[in-house]
XYZ file of C-alpha atoms in Angstrom:
691
model
C -125.129 -122.548 240.662
C -123.581 -119.483 239.041
C -125.737 -116.969 237.162
C -124.304 -114.125 235.076
C -125.126 -111.830 232.218
C -122.488 -111.952 229.458
C -121.933 -108.884 227.287
C -120.545 -109.229 223.758
C -120.708 -107.585 220.350
C -119.350 -104.152 219.492
C -119.128 -101.156 221.813
C -121.672 -99.278 219.740
C -123.993 -102.269 219.360
C -123.599 -104.617 222.375
C -125.583 -107.810 222.939
C -126.483 -109.596 226.186
C -126.601 -113.359 226.919
C -127.948 -114.938 230.140
C -125.746 -117.808 231.373
C -126.147 -120.391 234.204
C -123.044 -122.361 235.160
C -121.391 -121.178 231.944
C -124.239 -122.358 229.715
C -126.258 -119.916 227.643
C -130.008 -119.682 228.295
C -131.453 -119.116 224.835
C -130.392 -116.639 222.177
C -128.497 -113.433 222.851
C -130.507 -110.333 223.697
C -129.671 -107.090 221.909
C -130.590 -103.688 223.479
C -132.166 -102.704 220.175
C -134.694 -105.482 220.753
C -135.784 -103.758 223.942
C -136.241 -100.499 222.074
C -138.346 -102.233 219.410
C -140.435 -103.979 222.070
C -140.975 -100.669 223.863
C -142.106 -99.126 220.571
C -144.697 -101.849 220.037
C -146.021 -101.422 223.580
C -146.182 -97.655 223.161
C -148.101 -98.081 219.910
C -150.571 -100.456 221.583
C -151.234 -97.963 224.389
C -151.573 -95.048 221.973
C -153.952 -96.996 219.747
C -156.072 -97.983 222.725
C -156.379 -94.350 223.855
C -157.126 -93.232 220.295
C -159.772 -95.955 219.873
C -161.490 -94.961 223.116
C -161.470 -91.259 222.070
C -162.832 -92.123 218.654
C -165.628 -94.174 220.187
C -166.444 -91.507 222.789
C -169.158 -90.023 220.577
C -172.535 -91.583 220.162
C -172.632 -94.669 218.017
C -175.552 -93.092 216.256
C -173.222 -90.362 214.943
C -169.781 -91.259 213.649
C -166.750 -89.776 215.372
C -165.696 -86.365 214.013
C -162.084 -87.583 214.395
C -161.150 -91.172 213.788
C -157.997 -90.971 215.908
C -156.855 -94.599 215.342
C -156.142 -93.801 211.682
C -153.575 -91.176 212.697
C -151.812 -93.456 215.187
C -151.575 -96.300 212.661
C -150.379 -94.123 209.777
C -147.712 -92.420 211.905
C -146.388 -95.807 213.043
C -146.183 -97.042 209.446
C -144.494 -93.869 208.200
C -141.628 -93.960 210.702
C -140.885 -97.707 210.709
C -139.500 -100.189 208.230
C -142.075 -101.799 205.893
C -140.913 -105.241 207.003
C -142.535 -104.554 210.426
C -145.782 -103.105 209.132
C -147.648 -106.389 209.517
C -147.087 -106.187 213.294
C -148.687 -102.723 213.501
C -151.596 -103.993 211.437
C -152.318 -106.919 213.763
C -151.695 -105.240 217.135
C -154.958 -103.179 217.037
C -157.150 -106.235 216.400
C -157.512 -107.313 220.066
C -158.354 -103.743 221.082
C -161.067 -103.499 218.450
C -162.614 -106.841 219.395
C -162.354 -106.901 223.187
C -162.253 -103.321 224.504
C -165.228 -102.188 226.553
C -166.158 -99.441 224.076
C -166.745 -102.090 221.373
C -169.466 -103.897 223.349
C -172.765 -104.116 221.573
C -171.287 -103.703 218.085
C -171.675 -106.719 215.768
C -168.500 -108.755 215.252
C -168.799 -108.601 211.459
C -168.874 -104.784 211.647
C -165.797 -104.682 213.883
C -163.879 -106.985 211.519
C -165.031 -105.047 208.455
C -163.946 -101.679 209.855
C -160.670 -103.285 211.001
C -159.800 -104.340 207.447
C -160.951 -101.022 205.973
C -158.801 -99.032 208.404
C -155.829 -101.370 207.887
C -156.095 -100.977 204.119
C -156.298 -97.182 204.490
C -153.112 -97.095 206.544
C -151.172 -99.396 204.234
C -152.235 -97.636 201.020
C -151.497 -94.167 202.399
C -148.141 -95.258 203.833
C -147.086 -96.964 200.573
C -148.095 -93.903 198.565
C -146.328 -91.387 200.808
C -143.143 -93.420 201.297
C -142.979 -94.104 197.571
C -143.636 -90.490 196.653
C -140.838 -88.993 198.737
C -138.450 -91.972 198.410
C -137.304 -91.686 202.057
C -138.642 -91.658 205.605
C -141.690 -89.406 205.637
C -141.420 -86.476 208.069
C -144.001 -83.963 206.800
C -141.414 -81.179 206.650
C -141.113 -80.072 203.021
C -143.698 -78.588 200.668
C -143.506 -81.746 198.555
C -144.317 -83.916 201.568
C -147.127 -81.625 202.699
C -148.698 -81.655 199.236
C -148.444 -85.443 198.965
C -149.830 -85.885 202.467
C -152.946 -83.812 201.792
C -153.492 -85.450 198.397
C -153.230 -89.055 199.577
C -153.834 -89.191 203.338
C -156.386 -86.377 203.704
C -158.377 -86.576 200.455
C -157.975 -89.602 198.175
C -157.643 -92.494 200.611
C -160.387 -91.263 203.024
C -162.741 -90.541 200.111
C -162.246 -94.023 198.635
C -162.570 -95.800 201.983
C -165.727 -93.852 202.804
C -167.607 -95.842 200.150
C -166.824 -99.108 201.948
C -167.448 -97.616 205.392
C -170.797 -96.129 204.317
C -171.809 -99.522 202.946
C -171.035 -101.155 206.296
C -172.914 -98.450 208.249
C -175.902 -98.617 205.896
C -176.183 -102.308 206.794
C -176.785 -101.120 210.380
C -179.637 -98.906 209.198
C -177.852 -95.581 208.648
C -178.436 -93.365 205.596
C -175.705 -94.101 202.976
C -174.591 -90.646 201.812
C -174.775 -89.168 205.268
C -172.640 -92.064 206.460
C -170.207 -91.482 203.569
C -169.862 -87.799 204.523
C -169.345 -88.574 208.203
C -166.841 -91.326 207.469
C -164.856 -89.163 205.028
C -164.792 -86.074 207.255
C -163.864 -88.113 210.315
C -160.898 -89.708 208.527
C -159.834 -86.505 206.764
C -159.969 -84.383 209.939
C -157.995 -86.908 211.941
C -155.270 -87.087 209.293
C -155.230 -83.317 208.860
C -155.161 -82.382 212.538
C -153.951 -85.332 214.591
C -151.344 -86.899 212.272
C -149.207 -83.730 211.836
C -149.276 -83.171 215.592
C -148.047 -86.711 216.260
C -145.334 -86.546 213.572
C -144.008 -83.165 214.671
C -144.567 -83.229 218.421
C -144.761 -86.890 219.356
C -142.168 -88.371 216.985
C -140.308 -85.324 215.660
C -138.856 -84.006 218.926
C -135.483 -85.180 220.178
C -133.742 -84.750 223.504
C -130.674 -83.720 221.509
C -132.529 -80.921 219.746
C -131.041 -77.492 220.244
C -133.028 -75.318 222.624
C -134.266 -72.025 221.152
C -132.915 -68.784 222.528
C -134.660 -66.921 225.359
C -136.636 -64.615 223.027
C -137.896 -67.580 221.067
C -138.920 -69.409 224.224
C -140.779 -66.388 225.537
C -142.597 -66.125 222.224
C -143.583 -69.806 222.409
C -144.901 -69.386 225.956
C -146.908 -66.282 225.024
C -148.328 -67.974 221.924
C -149.284 -71.112 223.858
C -150.999 -69.182 226.641
C -152.874 -67.064 224.110
C -154.040 -70.159 222.217
C -155.212 -71.837 225.422
C -157.281 -68.823 226.436
C -158.637 -68.075 222.938
C -159.498 -71.719 222.205
C -161.293 -72.139 225.523
C -163.229 -68.903 225.009
C -164.197 -69.914 221.471
C -165.367 -73.461 222.192
C -166.351 -73.737 225.851
C -167.995 -70.461 226.878
C -171.334 -68.800 226.254
C -174.503 -70.152 224.667
C -174.626 -70.944 220.962
C -177.658 -68.721 220.368
C -176.188 -65.250 220.999
C -174.673 -63.255 218.133
C -171.303 -62.901 219.861
C -170.717 -66.625 219.400
C -169.880 -66.191 215.718
C -167.227 -63.600 216.491
C -165.945 -65.432 219.554
C -165.420 -68.586 217.487
C -162.719 -66.807 215.469
C -160.645 -65.723 218.470
C -157.931 -68.415 217.908
C -157.463 -67.561 214.202
C -154.845 -64.760 214.574
C -152.875 -66.908 216.986
C -153.090 -69.897 214.635
C -151.585 -67.872 211.787
C -148.982 -66.466 214.148
C -147.905 -70.040 214.877
C -147.812 -70.935 211.168
C -145.862 -67.841 210.092
C -143.290 -68.014 212.866
C -142.897 -71.774 213.371
C -143.972 -73.358 210.079
C -145.645 -76.746 209.916
C -144.605 -77.684 213.436
C -146.159 -74.539 214.862
C -149.314 -74.905 212.767
C -149.850 -78.553 213.732
C -149.332 -77.841 217.430
C -151.630 -74.809 217.392
C -154.408 -76.680 215.579
C -154.056 -79.584 218.019
C -154.558 -77.239 220.995
C -157.643 -75.701 219.409
C -158.971 -79.156 218.467
C -158.610 -80.438 222.044
C -160.746 -77.609 223.421
C -163.237 -77.970 220.553
C -163.667 -81.711 221.163
C -164.036 -81.109 224.889
C -166.719 -78.476 224.258
C -168.507 -80.765 221.798
C -168.489 -83.740 224.187
C -169.900 -81.658 227.014
C -172.254 -79.579 224.892
C -170.715 -76.240 225.817
C -170.261 -73.035 223.859
C -171.252 -73.218 220.176
C -172.080 -76.927 220.578
C -174.751 -76.539 223.240
C -178.339 -77.428 222.469
C -177.315 -79.473 219.388
C -178.175 -83.075 218.593
C -175.302 -85.604 218.347
C -175.259 -85.591 214.515
C -175.334 -81.783 214.504
C -172.538 -81.626 217.072
C -170.345 -83.831 214.858
C -171.028 -81.721 211.787
C -170.507 -78.446 213.683
C -167.197 -79.671 215.127
C -165.961 -80.788 211.713
C -166.878 -77.493 210.078
C -165.340 -75.507 212.928
C -161.977 -77.231 212.578
C -161.976 -77.483 208.785
C -162.469 -73.747 208.381
C -159.489 -73.057 210.644
C -157.067 -75.803 209.756
C -157.213 -75.889 205.926
C -156.110 -72.243 205.356
C -153.562 -72.595 208.125
C -151.906 -75.647 206.597
C -151.904 -73.983 203.179
C -149.949 -71.122 204.733
C -147.630 -73.611 206.432
C -147.071 -75.364 203.097
C -146.170 -72.075 201.412
C -143.782 -71.238 204.249
C -142.246 -74.699 204.023
C -141.804 -74.229 200.267
C -140.114 -70.882 200.825
C -137.814 -72.275 203.491
C -137.000 -75.240 201.264
C -136.065 -72.904 198.410
C -134.035 -70.710 200.754
C -132.253 -73.763 202.141
C -131.432 -75.002 198.661
C -130.174 -71.567 197.669
C -127.991 -71.400 200.749
C -126.699 -74.900 200.112
C -126.054 -74.022 196.483
C -124.231 -70.852 197.498
C -122.183 -72.799 200.034
C -121.290 -75.424 197.428
C -120.313 -72.742 194.931
C -118.298 -70.877 197.555
C -116.478 -74.038 198.653
C -115.777 -75.069 195.072
C -114.680 -71.545 194.174
C -112.335 -71.306 197.160
C -110.837 -74.704 196.333
C -110.308 -73.833 192.661
C -106.687 -73.225 191.552
C -107.770 -70.206 189.479
C -109.055 -66.784 190.487
C -112.864 -66.600 190.344
C -115.117 -63.554 190.618
C -118.782 -62.532 190.389
C -120.134 -59.087 189.545
C -123.583 -57.487 189.551
C -125.462 -55.739 186.762
C -123.343 -52.618 187.298
C -120.071 -54.589 186.904
C -119.301 -54.008 190.593
C -117.450 -56.918 192.197
C -119.641 -58.955 194.563
C -117.420 -61.967 195.238
C -113.865 -63.203 194.718
C -112.516 -66.548 195.874
C -109.716 -67.272 198.312
C -107.168 -67.672 195.495
C -107.713 -64.033 194.499
C -107.305 -62.828 198.080
C -104.166 -64.930 198.538
C -102.621 -63.608 195.315
C -103.289 -59.944 196.037
C -103.024 -60.064 199.833
C -106.321 -58.189 200.119
C -109.468 -58.754 202.156
C -112.881 -59.287 200.605
C -113.972 -55.799 201.659
C -110.927 -54.244 199.990
C -111.643 -55.828 196.590
C -115.432 -55.370 196.633
C -117.096 -52.994 194.184
C -114.270 -51.172 192.334
C -111.594 -52.018 194.906
C -110.046 -54.841 192.884
C -108.958 -52.384 190.180
C -106.358 -50.840 192.494
C -104.091 -53.822 191.811
C -104.292 -53.450 188.013
C -101.174 -51.992 186.361
C -101.632 -48.240 185.658
C -100.848 -48.720 181.960
C -103.669 -51.286 181.668
C -106.338 -49.373 183.603
C -107.803 -47.462 180.661
C -108.020 -50.471 178.353
C -109.624 -52.562 181.092
C -112.152 -49.837 181.906
C -113.145 -49.413 178.252
C -113.516 -53.176 177.789
C -115.735 -53.532 180.868
C -117.893 -50.546 179.883
C -118.403 -51.922 176.378
C -119.306 -55.353 177.771
C -121.774 -53.819 180.221
C -123.400 -51.834 177.417
C -123.615 -54.705 174.911
C -124.042 -57.529 177.469
C -121.539 -59.745 175.710
C -118.896 -62.124 177.080
C -115.385 -60.715 176.949
C -111.747 -61.610 177.447
C -108.852 -59.282 178.197
C -105.215 -59.569 179.244
C -103.685 -57.168 181.776
C -101.154 -57.037 184.589
C -102.306 -57.644 188.176
C -100.176 -56.787 191.209
C -99.268 -59.647 193.500
C -99.053 -59.229 197.286
C -95.245 -58.863 197.031
C -95.548 -55.989 194.551
C -94.708 -57.966 191.395
C -97.085 -57.539 188.485
C -98.299 -60.769 186.884
C -99.874 -61.101 183.456
C -103.406 -62.528 183.698
C -106.181 -63.351 181.250
C -109.566 -62.132 182.489
C -112.528 -64.088 181.066
C -116.166 -63.183 181.735
C -119.479 -64.874 180.944
C -123.004 -63.573 181.451
C -125.085 -64.946 184.298
C -128.865 -65.064 184.415
C -131.601 -65.888 186.911
C -133.891 -68.887 186.422
C -136.435 -66.651 184.691
C -133.830 -65.308 182.255
C -133.231 -61.999 184.036
C -129.719 -60.589 183.521
C -127.781 -60.624 186.808
C -124.251 -59.641 185.822
C -121.043 -61.507 185.056
C -119.134 -64.484 186.398
C -115.629 -65.293 185.317
C -112.090 -66.412 185.966
C -108.639 -64.859 186.044
C -105.695 -67.076 185.117
C -102.029 -66.223 185.604
C -100.354 -66.373 182.171
C -97.019 -64.780 183.090
C -95.106 -67.988 182.440
C -96.879 -68.411 179.123
C -96.073 -64.825 178.198
C -92.408 -65.403 178.997
C -92.428 -68.642 177.018
C -94.010 -66.874 174.057
C -91.404 -64.117 174.267
C -88.635 -66.744 174.321
C -91.038 -69.460 171.088
C -90.660 -65.700 169.439
C -86.833 -65.045 169.960
C -86.079 -68.665 169.134
C -88.289 -68.485 166.076
C -86.406 -65.383 164.955
C -83.098 -67.158 165.425
C -84.350 -70.083 163.409
C -85.384 -67.728 160.601
C -81.798 -66.495 160.566
C -80.705 -70.093 160.166
C -83.031 -70.556 157.196
C -81.686 -67.426 155.525
C -78.171 -68.630 156.260
C -78.915 -71.916 154.548
C -80.350 -70.016 151.593
C -77.628 -67.345 151.591
C -75.846 -68.662 148.511
C -79.046 -68.753 146.518
C -80.124 -65.351 147.830
C -76.745 -63.829 146.971
C -77.009 -65.279 143.497
C -80.580 -63.976 143.167
C -79.518 -60.461 144.248
C -76.392 -60.529 142.067
C -78.450 -61.064 138.925
C -80.277 -57.681 138.967
C -77.106 -55.939 140.142
C -75.118 -57.405 137.223
C -77.864 -56.401 134.815
C -77.837 -52.859 136.250
C -74.051 -52.667 135.835
C -74.224 -53.890 132.221
C -77.024 -51.456 131.347
C -75.096 -48.599 132.971
C -72.018 -49.377 130.801
C -74.129 -49.542 127.656
C -75.810 -46.240 128.453
C -72.460 -44.611 129.091
C -71.131 -45.767 125.684
C -74.236 -44.538 123.876
C -74.011 -41.131 125.519
C -70.440 -40.683 124.132
C -71.614 -41.205 120.553
C -72.208 -38.117 118.338
C -75.946 -38.618 118.177
C -77.109 -40.648 121.240
C -80.180 -42.787 120.396
C -82.782 -41.595 122.886
C -85.138 -44.526 122.348
C -82.390 -47.049 123.218
C -81.402 -45.003 126.251
C -85.061 -44.987 127.354
C -85.196 -48.790 127.165
C -81.959 -49.066 129.150
C -83.363 -46.781 131.866
C -86.559 -48.884 132.037
C -84.489 -52.080 132.409
C -82.408 -50.481 135.164
C -85.551 -49.393 137.016
C -86.996 -52.929 136.763
C -83.765 -54.489 138.066
C -83.606 -52.018 140.946
C -87.190 -52.835 141.925
C -86.437 -56.529 141.683
C -83.403 -56.194 143.961
C -85.359 -54.021 146.357
C -88.139 -56.602 146.471
C -85.664 -59.367 147.270
C -84.002 -57.375 150.048
C -87.332 -56.163 151.440
C -88.737 -59.688 151.518
C -85.685 -60.911 153.405
C -85.764 -58.007 155.861
C -89.483 -58.604 156.532
C -88.833 -62.277 157.111
C -85.922 -61.614 159.458
C -87.639 -58.903 161.505
C -88.189 -59.839 165.172
C -91.788 -58.756 165.756
C -94.805 -59.743 167.806
C -97.432 -62.058 166.405
C -99.922 -60.277 164.141
C -102.999 -62.222 163.153
C -104.624 -61.403 159.853
C -106.655 -63.011 157.098
C -104.193 -64.983 154.985
C -104.502 -66.525 151.507
C -102.725 -69.865 151.869
C -101.973 -70.243 148.149
C -100.410 -66.762 148.072
C -98.082 -67.619 150.972
C -97.185 -70.885 149.216
C -96.215 -68.875 146.131
C -94.089 -66.543 148.251
C -92.303 -69.487 149.885
C -91.567 -71.052 146.481
C -90.181 -67.735 145.270
C -87.879 -67.691 148.315
C -86.365 -71.108 147.573
C -86.514 -71.059 143.763
C -82.866 -70.035 143.323
C -81.690 -72.664 145.827
C -83.869 -75.271 144.123
C -82.284 -74.457 140.754
C -78.838 -74.701 142.297
C -79.690 -78.142 143.703
C -81.353 -79.141 140.429
C -84.667 -79.795 142.191
C -87.947 -79.207 140.442
C -90.679 -77.653 142.613
C -94.213 -78.678 141.666
C -97.468 -77.261 142.947
C -100.949 -78.744 143.288
C -103.006 -75.895 144.712
C -106.770 -76.154 145.162
C -108.511 -73.055 143.763
C -110.773 -70.717 145.744
C -109.641 -71.867 149.176
C -111.059 -69.815 152.070
C -108.641 -67.615 153.971
C -107.303 -68.601 157.365
C -106.601 -66.428 160.402
C -102.829 -66.548 160.926
C -99.565 -64.641 161.245
C -98.273 -64.429 157.653
C -94.587 -64.416 158.581
C -94.923 -67.422 160.866
C -96.885 -69.363 158.245
C -94.167 -68.519 155.708
C -91.577 -69.784 158.187
C -93.460 -73.092 158.486
C -93.503 -73.573 154.709
C -89.847 -72.599 154.244
C -88.777 -75.061 156.943
C -90.692 -77.893 155.325
C -89.507 -77.020 151.810
C -85.847 -76.720 152.829
C -86.064 -79.980 154.806
C -87.608 -81.642 151.761
C -84.774 -80.469 149.525
C -82.192 -81.595 152.107
C -83.809 -85.045 152.176
C -83.197 -85.460 148.406
C -79.419 -84.902 148.380
C -78.850 -88.556 147.455
C -81.863 -88.844 145.138
C -81.214 -89.476 141.436
C -81.807 -86.574 139.108
C -85.061 -87.849 137.486
C -86.715 -88.165 140.929
C -85.553 -84.792 142.300
C -88.846 -83.025 142.557
C -90.638 -81.483 145.515
C -94.426 -81.158 145.566
C -96.483 -78.772 147.676
C -100.237 -79.327 147.754
C -103.168 -77.411 149.269
C -106.721 -78.706 149.655
C -109.746 -78.580 151.950
C -109.591 -80.800 155.027
C -113.110 -81.538 156.197
C -115.561 -78.670 156.347
C -113.593 -76.140 158.398
C -109.866 -76.795 157.842
C -107.232 -76.446 155.128
C -104.445 -78.979 154.641
C -100.978 -78.091 153.307
C -98.784 -81.049 152.324
C -95.079 -81.005 151.361
C -94.043 -84.203 149.574
C -90.387 -85.104 148.926
C -88.698 -88.003 147.145
C -85.945 -88.585 149.702
C -85.015 -91.501 151.887
C -88.120 -91.278 154.066
C -88.441 -91.368 157.862
C -86.812 -94.202 159.792
C -89.020 -95.951 162.386
C -86.819 -94.827 165.294
C -86.983 -91.212 164.066
C -90.755 -90.851 163.687
C -91.648 -90.417 167.378
C -88.862 -87.858 167.977
C -89.259 -85.968 164.747
C -90.745 -82.827 166.307
C -88.731 -82.862 169.547
C -86.384 -79.907 170.214
C -82.722 -80.481 169.290
C -83.406 -83.725 167.446
C -81.867 -83.720 163.991
C -80.562 -86.141 161.365
C -78.391 -83.467 159.724
C -74.699 -83.371 160.573
C -74.722 -79.573 160.976
C -78.362 -79.118 162.022
C -79.586 -77.420 165.218
C -82.659 -79.635 165.637
C -84.999 -76.686 166.132
C -86.696 -76.340 162.755
C -89.470 -78.932 163.055
C -89.921 -78.205 166.779
C -90.572 -74.535 166.019
C -92.824 -75.501 163.108
C -94.917 -77.635 165.464
C -95.121 -74.824 168.053
C -96.302 -72.340 165.417
C -98.915 -74.743 164.063
C -100.265 -75.555 167.547
C -100.371 -71.836 168.410
C -102.601 -71.407 165.351
C -104.872 -74.181 166.705
C -103.767 -76.565 163.997
C -101.857 -79.845 163.972
C -98.979 -81.378 162.045
C -97.810 -84.904 161.344
C -95.502 -86.783 158.980
C -95.672 -90.143 157.266
C -93.789 -92.081 154.607
C -95.051 -92.212 151.034
C -96.109 -95.478 149.459
C -93.195 -95.527 146.949
C -90.450 -93.334 148.400
C -89.937 -90.164 150.380
C -92.037 -88.589 153.084
C -94.982 -86.209 153.393
C -95.457 -83.514 156.010
C -99.095 -82.518 156.614
C -100.201 -79.250 158.205
C -103.884 -78.658 158.973
C -105.036 -75.139 159.876
C -108.563 -74.029 160.835
C -110.439 -71.770 158.436
C -112.416 -69.974 161.148
C -110.208 -69.576 164.181
C -108.940 -67.019 166.601
C -105.440 -67.157 165.257
C -102.432 -67.778 167.480
C -103.184 -68.286 171.150
């Protein structure tokens, strides 16, 4: 016969099977089963000890602590609800057959068994449901729920049923209710926290405190042992010193609560309670010469007066630590997110002094956090931008307004990079102003691109003028020819014997008007061709439309194209660069005229329309009567270098789109229902202008 133990399963969760001659003897045995079985045995032993302690007092007077309640509730709180029925049934044999239950009627034992079982289940359901996780009695929320349900509500409700059962044995009802309630409440308040924190909350893997902390624990424990013994087990109860001596443990109890929180408070109260119960059982100290009912009441009052304030302090400390932990976690999350962000982030105080920058800032500048703190970060700002930045920050600090500013920031290699510095106000939970939080984004590439969208736009304006050169030359030649003719007429009149002064005056007025007209034409062209930075201003759309039509009117007459307008009156102004908006309109108008080269004379008309678009936009539409947009052209219409003209550069519509987008607008084109195409430009009424 061969006997062996087979091991199978995973390395982290092995299982054992007993085999004889290769045949399995029953189901496999998992080590976790042994742990569960050990837990049940430990609970049975603990409940037996608790039941004996609870029944140690006279049956005439109820126990000041009903210890079994604490053992049962702790078991239910730390185990899965699917095993609760086992912990409910395990105490039944102890209650019925232990030696301390002899002489008590069976009906009373069964009644108190069901009352205590119901108390444990109701309290456990309430606490586990309230915190939505395993209950550990560690946070202020858990402490508050524990005292509400386990210490007050459930014991108070069960006391009515317990008092009814005791009154059937001949005891006074309300006295029984008080004893039952206080016995349950004291046990839950004193014994349960001690079990949760010291019996079930300690782990062999827990980190040992440092030497100073351990010395403090030893000193506190020794002091509590001496003070508790002196308060509850020495001297007669009749001398005056007894009242003062009874408060000897109080300073040490609060020391434990302040320094060690709920764990310290529960352990300290448990030590004091042990000495108090021992003194009460043996009639020593303040409990000497008292009857059993008076001993119970005196013990309950003694512990209530010391434990309730202590646990309130522990709850406040737990709340504070919980808030501090959340703040630290929140700060850690913010710091981790900030350091992982691809932009530069910063935080300042009320005085605009830098308190924090993320890793991206330090990597860009090559500085340490200490070097950029307070005003240190300004040392990397370009000297020409220092004054403007300082004035902007001072104004923001004075007015407490968000702000945005562009300046040059020195990189670790010495190169200055253009950045946009955005700041928003930050406040505490109560609305108190704390300072600013913001971001810094490198916009050097955008700046370079804008400098180039600008040079290219200027070149494209030259192209437009080149296309309109014949019409412009003709338009300029007209006032010049008129000036020449008027000059010849004036010269002839001056040679006559009696020059007519009134005619000469009219000629001079005509010459002045023609000169002004020519000057206006040249000035308008020079303004349009000037290479300048973007200047945002309030612009009347209809006025710019009129200016654009005036620009192309000569070319339109040459091409025999009629320009029609449909302008909505009283349109609100938009925030835009006037020259760039004029460039957009000229591009669209010239393209519209080019599209009608093959259009018959009766249909050669170009329409430009303005109207509101929704509640906050204005729409400008240029409608031609040309060949329309082919399907394969529509998706590439606004791409750079795409053109349908034989001599075109393919930049006009691309630049138009860039200008419109920079003004936070949008543009699209579609074919008309009958013939031709329409180009739609929508611009915001209230905007920040070009970005």
